[in-house]
Amino acid sequence: MDPKAKSKKVKIDVDYLAQLSKLKLSDKEKQRLEKHLTSTLDFVANIQSFNFKDLDSVNIELVSNCMFKDGQVNPLNFDKKKLFKNARSFINNYFEVDRIL
Amino acid sequence: MSELLGFGVLQLKRLITAKKISAKEVFNYFLERIKKYDRQINGYVTVCNNNDGKLPIAVKDNFCTNGIRTTASSKVLDNFVPNYNAEVVDRLLTNGFSIIGKTNMDAWAHGSSTETSDYGATKNPWNLSHIPGGSSGGSAAVVSSYLAPAAIGSETAGSIRQPAGWCGVIGFKPTYGRVSRFGLIAMASSFDCPGPITLNTEDSAYLLSILAGKDNKDATTIDKPAEDYLSKLSDREPLTIGIPEEYFNEVQKETIDGFEKTKQVFKKLGYKFKKIKLISPEYAISVYTIIQRAEVASNLARFDGIRFGNNKSYFGFEAKKRIMLGNFVLSAGYYSAFYQQAQKLRDKIKADFVKVFHDVDLILAPVVPTTALKLGEFEKYPFFGELIDKFNEPAAIAGLPAVSFPTGLDKNNLPTSLQLIGNYLQELKLLQTLYAFEQETKFFNVIKSGFKKWK
Amino acid sequence: MEIEINNKTYRLVLGFEIHLELATKSKMFCRCPADWFGQKPNTLVCPICLGFPGCLPYPNEKAIEFTYKIALALNCKINSEFYFDRKHYFYPDLPKGYQITQWNRPIGYSGYLNLLSGKKIRITRVHLEEDTGKLIHRQGKTLVDYNRAGVPLVEIVTEPDFDNLEDAKEFLENLQLIFRKIRVSTANMEKGSMRLEPNMSLAEVKPDSSIDLPDYKVELKNINSFRFAKKAVEYEIKRQVELIKQGKLPDQETRGYNEDKGITVSQRKKEEALDYRYFPEPDIPVIRINKQDLAKIKAQIPELPIDLAKRLIKTYSLSKEKAVILAKKSNLAKLFETVLKRLKSSPAVKQKTAEKIANILINSRVKLNDPDEIIKLYTESIKPASYDKTKLATAVKQVIANNAQAATDYKRGKESAIMYLVGQCMRILKGQAPANKIKELLIKELNQAK
């Protein structure tokens, strides 16, 4: 199976993706991004033609027991007072953002 | 105090225990070297001058450090000072280390060159017009030029092994889940592994023994305690090493030379070799790229500038690219063809390794197709990192442990490297094998020549 | 509920999405206290629930146990192996930019709850997720409090099986009782630990009396009491009827209930809903519950109110109203059954006995705990009352003499007058004779005097 086999073309909607990603992009950026994204996508789209039929999927599970008992003390050491120092705007115990309508 | 030059962590510890030198003096020694040389190398984003009499260690700038600025080399976090430590950092501090500095990286770990850092590129100490690799380029460079006796890096797919290879030092990637990711700024959650970058094997073993183990803050950590890697280092059993011949096809000539030399040494040491067939690494590129981008897009959603950091307008071009592609492969209509399909194939790649490890104990493979590229060369490739890391992606996809080590120098005096890949939780076997190799060859004096350049 | 519009019959199609805050001590994915209501803002937070860089979720075992309990109580099919998914959207009350929830593999699915009438309400799914923070809008700013962010939330979705509000009320009240009885939540709507989102539409009734689900449904939000739920749905029905009357199909949308104005207002149209890009949460492995643990949880579920009420009705021929009241408080029902077992009445008097005991329990002003005490009260109440016949005769004669008007009224046919006279007798006798005997004698005397 040729890993570089091309499958059907996929169209990128840069404006929609920018909206989903909440990124504000200039027109120049949009053009550049479309070019880069399309070429990356062209390459990875070949994934649709892989199947490796002769290999059974294997599920490696090394983790067991990953829940905490209710009411436990927080194992994370952190300075509660410094928790808000990185905030853009923290007034009267609230984080402030521009008004959401 | 140039007699200290090249002393690893444990070697320094022994000196301190023997009262030949104090930890404070050691710390100062490195601060002086950083002051002298880091302007040329740019391995550090932040240098910590608080010498509290402990052994210094460098930590990649995507590990949160309490009270010390943590940027992930991105202007989004330019002024972010965490009030908590990454688990890895906590363990280092508990074991008598002090952070001497936060090392430079590709912004958000998005890359294999360290050129995408918002704080300038790091230069390869072997040749300052070349890149050190990435994304743990800063960590590899500071160890290679002895601006720290060891460093902690992180790997998603190649980010420890590749820069270690290009900088001529040892880079260890543990089994996924062996070391806690808590406090490591997430790049791709199902791949990220913290790991040590060192000048010798015993330091790797020592640091791994400190860092490995279950963490009740990271649900993906393995429920097994760390093994006593250090005391068992010189134990050895006869092992079989698999060679995936296909991997060596499009690789620089000097890497092949290094491979031949290495093979001879292992033969001499009593290791057996076997030809193995693995899925072509070309497939791994697509599988990795898709899943990684999806997880990246998701993990960067929290950087909205409300509780910390600057808003999304501060993201660099590479980050924006990855976020958009990530959201694309997760979006309705494309999710099953891309993301789900990639995950199915991921299980198959795991199965491929499981099959092979029935016949061999370890796998010997190249780390990178070439030695360190020049600054600016990666611009040519739209997803440069993934192509250059194709030998590292399969083990990363499967979550297997691996270690890269120097095998020689090419005609431009740049280090060549190889890697050993082990089965799940076989870190000890990897370390024992590497140790034997080191005892026999001293890595062909590559590591020594490296820090000697920065006398 | 059926409505005539333009000579066609329409039926209400109503379902619910219920969010229940679990009564755990800690939050869902970190060890912060979960008891956020009434706390000073941003005091029950840590780097993890604030979504700081590098922080990872670690699941709360009790929250998972409670969710299984709820799913079992609602007769759901169980996924013994489950995982979480990430649901992506941007909003300031969502710290990570995604919510950890369950999309693909919910803990419970395809359940049901039967109403007293026997009608089956289907439960589509029961899943576990984390709550968001809270926003306050003030002047030109929006203020964010993350105390509630990360609190464990169970989402229960019903099929649109309701066609009237009475059934919905019974269902929701029962749900609340169940949650409280199995102790997974305070299920308090005013405090926000139980939230309702009705979804509804009007469907044309076909000749065979069935309906097809219409092409739209309206989701109602911002409802924090059963009363407002009723009002909101009633308003919506009116609004939709108007549109249908005009030949328009109501829009598929989310509408918020405004309790001051008593109306619903459009919030966002469903077509514009952003893609949530669900994918399995990589930071939390697949979690499994074994058969033994599941059985242990099931064993903890007591008889649920509706089932208990049904059983009381069937076994003791108790009236529906009394059965429902007793079923609401499990200790009352337990006392009831203990007392009846002790009395070992013959089946013939069983119903009357049952009704009497139920009455005693329900109407007692004092809290009753002791079965013996109840039996004593019961025995007292059925005793043929002993009284002084002479004193009664005297009292009756005296009352008739002193209340000529009332006596005359009664003779003239005013039935209510007799009760007045009875009351007067009782005052004199100070409760020493039973009312029915007083009445008997009064009537006899009055009739004789005719």
PDB file of C-alpha atoms in Angstrom, chain B residues 88-186:
ATOM      1  CA  VAL B  88       8.482  16.348  37.776  1.00  0.00           C
ATOM      2  CA  VAL B  89       9.750  19.611  39.265  1.00  0.00           C
ATOM      3  CA  ASP B  90       8.419  18.691  42.713  1.00  0.00           C
ATOM      4  CA  ARG B  91      10.302  15.419  42.612  1.00  0.00           C
ATOM      5  CA  LEU B  92      13.518  17.127  41.547  1.00  0.00           C
ATOM      6  CA  LEU B  93      13.220  19.644  44.364  1.00  0.00           C
ATOM      7  CA  THR B  94      12.455  16.922  46.905  1.00  0.00           C
ATOM      8  CA  ASN B  95      15.585  15.086  45.793  1.00  0.00           C
ATOM      9  CA  GLY B  96      17.963  17.930  46.410  1.00  0.00           C
ATOM     10  CA  PHE B  97      17.943  19.735  43.080  1.00  0.00           C
ATOM     11  CA  SER B  98      17.443  23.409  42.380  1.00  0.00           C
ATOM     12  CA  ILE B  99      16.247  24.787  39.060  1.00  0.00           C
ATOM     13  CA  ILE B 100      19.040  26.818  37.490  1.00  0.00           C
ATOM     14  CA  GLY B 101      17.009  27.865  34.492  1.00  0.00           C
ATOM     15  CA  LYS B 102      14.121  27.237  32.104  1.00  0.00           C
ATOM     16  CA  THR B 103      15.312  26.116  28.724  1.00  0.00           C
ATOM     17  CA  ASN B 104      14.245  27.338  25.323  1.00  0.00           C
ATOM     18  CA  MET B 105      11.981  25.258  23.102  1.00  0.00           C
ATOM     19  CA  ASP B 106       9.811  25.435  20.024  1.00  0.00           C
ATOM     20  CA  ALA B 107       6.836  27.527  21.127  1.00  0.00           C
ATOM     21  CA  TRP B 108       4.269  25.132  22.637  1.00  0.00           C
ATOM     22  CA  ALA B 109       6.623  22.288  21.645  1.00  0.00           C
ATOM     23  CA  HIS B 110       5.379  22.719  18.090  1.00  0.00           C
ATOM     24  CA  GLY B 111       8.440  21.815  16.120  1.00  0.00           C
ATOM     25  CA  SER B 112      11.744  20.037  15.748  1.00  0.00           C
ATOM     26  CA  SER B 113      14.101  22.984  15.461  1.00  0.00           C
ATOM     27  CA  THR B 114      13.572  25.366  18.418  1.00  0.00           C
ATOM     28  CA  GLU B 115      13.351  28.077  15.759  1.00  0.00           C
ATOM     29  CA  THR B 116       9.676  28.700  16.430  1.00  0.00           C
ATOM     30  CA  SER B 117      10.465  30.042  19.908  1.00  0.00           C
ATOM     31  CA  ASP B 118       9.222  33.573  20.561  1.00  0.00           C
ATOM     32  CA  TYR B 119      12.491  34.155  22.405  1.00  0.00           C
ATOM     33  CA  GLY B 120      14.863  33.543  19.520  1.00  0.00           C
ATOM     34  CA  ALA B 121      16.297  30.313  18.177  1.00  0.00           C
ATOM     35  CA  THR B 122      18.721  28.210  20.172  1.00  0.00           C
ATOM     36  CA  LYS B 123      21.963  27.432  18.354  1.00  0.00           C
ATOM     37  CA  ASN B 124      23.563  24.034  18.135  1.00  0.00           C
ATOM     38  CA  PRO B 125      26.693  24.189  20.342  1.00  0.00           C
ATOM     39  CA  TRP B 126      28.533  22.050  17.780  1.00  0.00           C
ATOM     40  CA  ASN B 127      28.061  24.707  15.115  1.00  0.00           C
ATOM     41  CA  LEU B 128      26.255  27.912  15.877  1.00  0.00           C
ATOM     42  CA  SER B 129      24.859  28.267  12.364  1.00  0.00           C
ATOM     43  CA  HIS B 130      23.009  24.998  12.812  1.00  0.00           C
ATOM     44  CA  ILE B 131      19.911  24.220  14.824  1.00  0.00           C
ATOM     45  CA  PRO B 132      19.949  21.978  17.886  1.00  0.00           C
ATOM     46  CA  GLY B 133      16.720  20.258  16.912  1.00  0.00           C
ATOM     47  CA  GLY B 134      13.566  20.440  19.003  1.00  0.00           C
ATOM     48  CA  SER B 135      11.346  20.905  20.650  1.00  0.00           C
ATOM     49  CA  SER B 136      13.682  20.326  23.631  1.00  0.00           C
ATOM     50  CA  GLY B 137      16.467  22.120  21.771  1.00  0.00           C
ATOM     51  CA  GLY B 138      17.376  24.345  24.704  1.00  0.00           C
ATOM     52  CA  SER B 139      17.650  21.393  27.104  1.00  0.00           C
ATOM     53  CA  ALA B 140      19.868  19.430  24.714  1.00  0.00           C
ATOM     54  CA  ALA B 141      22.045  22.443  23.911  1.00  0.00           C
ATOM     55  CA  VAL B 142      22.705  23.421  27.538  1.00  0.00           C
ATOM     56  CA  VAL B 143      23.702  19.879  28.441  1.00  0.00           C
ATOM     57  CA  SER B 144      25.870  19.506  25.362  1.00  0.00           C
ATOM     58  CA  SER B 145      27.728  22.759  26.103  1.00  0.00           C
ATOM     59  CA  TYR B 146      27.766  22.041  29.831  1.00  0.00           C
ATOM     60  CA  LEU B 147      25.644  24.976  30.861  1.00  0.00           C
ATOM     61  CA  ALA B 148      23.844  22.466  33.126  1.00  0.00           C
ATOM     62  CA  PRO B 149      24.911  19.000  34.287  1.00  0.00           C
ATOM     63  CA  ALA B 150      21.607  17.572  33.052  1.00  0.00           C
ATOM     64  CA  ALA B 151      18.257  18.801  31.853  1.00  0.00           C
ATOM     65  CA  ILE B 152      14.664  17.635  31.738  1.00  0.00           C
ATOM     66  CA  GLY B 153      12.949  17.725  28.373  1.00  0.00           C
ATOM     67  CA  SER B 154       9.631  16.501  27.070  1.00  0.00           C
ATOM     68  CA  GLU B 155       8.801  14.406  24.070  1.00  0.00           C
ATOM     69  CA  THR B 156       5.638  14.107  22.027  1.00  0.00           C
ATOM     70  CA  ALA B 157       7.309  12.388  19.068  1.00  0.00           C
ATOM     71  CA  GLY B 158      11.028  12.910  18.920  1.00  0.00           C
ATOM     72  CA  SER B 159      11.312  16.083  20.996  1.00  0.00           C
ATOM     73  CA  ILE B 160      13.836  14.523  23.366  1.00  0.00           C
ATOM     74  CA  ARG B 161      15.497  11.979  21.102  1.00  0.00           C
ATOM     75  CA  GLN B 162      16.044  14.212  18.093  1.00  0.00           C
ATOM     76  CA  PRO B 163      17.673  17.251  19.761  1.00  0.00           C
ATOM     77  CA  ALA B 164      19.742  14.916  21.958  1.00  0.00           C
ATOM     78  CA  GLY B 165      20.877  13.184  18.771  1.00  0.00           C
ATOM     79  CA  TRP B 166      21.714  16.444  16.995  1.00  0.00           C
ATOM     80  CA  CYS B 167      23.543  17.812  20.050  1.00  0.00           C
ATOM     81  CA  GLY B 168      25.499  14.645  20.755  1.00  0.00           C
ATOM     82  CA  VAL B 169      24.083  13.798  24.204  1.00  0.00           C
ATOM     83  CA  ILE B 170      21.787  11.127  25.655  1.00  0.00           C
ATOM     84  CA  GLY B 171      18.031  11.628  25.406  1.00  0.00           C
ATOM     85  CA  PHE B 172      15.665   9.239  27.186  1.00  0.00           C
ATOM     86  CA  LYS B 173      11.953   8.936  26.463  1.00  0.00           C
ATOM     87  CA  PRO B 174      10.203   6.692  29.011  1.00  0.00           C
ATOM     88  CA  THR B 175       7.097   4.554  28.412  1.00  0.00           C
ATOM     89  CA  TYR B 176       4.040   6.803  28.123  1.00  0.00           C
ATOM     90  CA  GLY B 177       2.561   7.046  31.594  1.00  0.00           C
ATOM     91  CA  ARG B 178       5.828   6.152  33.334  1.00  0.00           C
ATOM     92  CA  VAL B 179       6.430   9.766  34.366  1.00  0.00           C
ATOM     93  CA  SER B 180       3.673  12.164  35.433  1.00  0.00           C
ATOM     94  CA  ARG B 181       2.594  14.862  33.003  1.00  0.00           C
ATOM     95  CA  PHE B 182       1.014  16.960  35.709  1.00  0.00           C
ATOM     96  CA  GLY B 183       2.174  20.537  35.303  1.00  0.00           C
ATOM     97  CA  LEU B 184       3.682  19.862  31.888  1.00  0.00           C
ATOM     98  CA  ILE B 185       1.968  22.303  29.540  1.00  0.00           C
ATOM     99  CA  ALA B 186       0.110  19.856  27.378  1.00  0.00           C
TER     100      ALA B 186
END
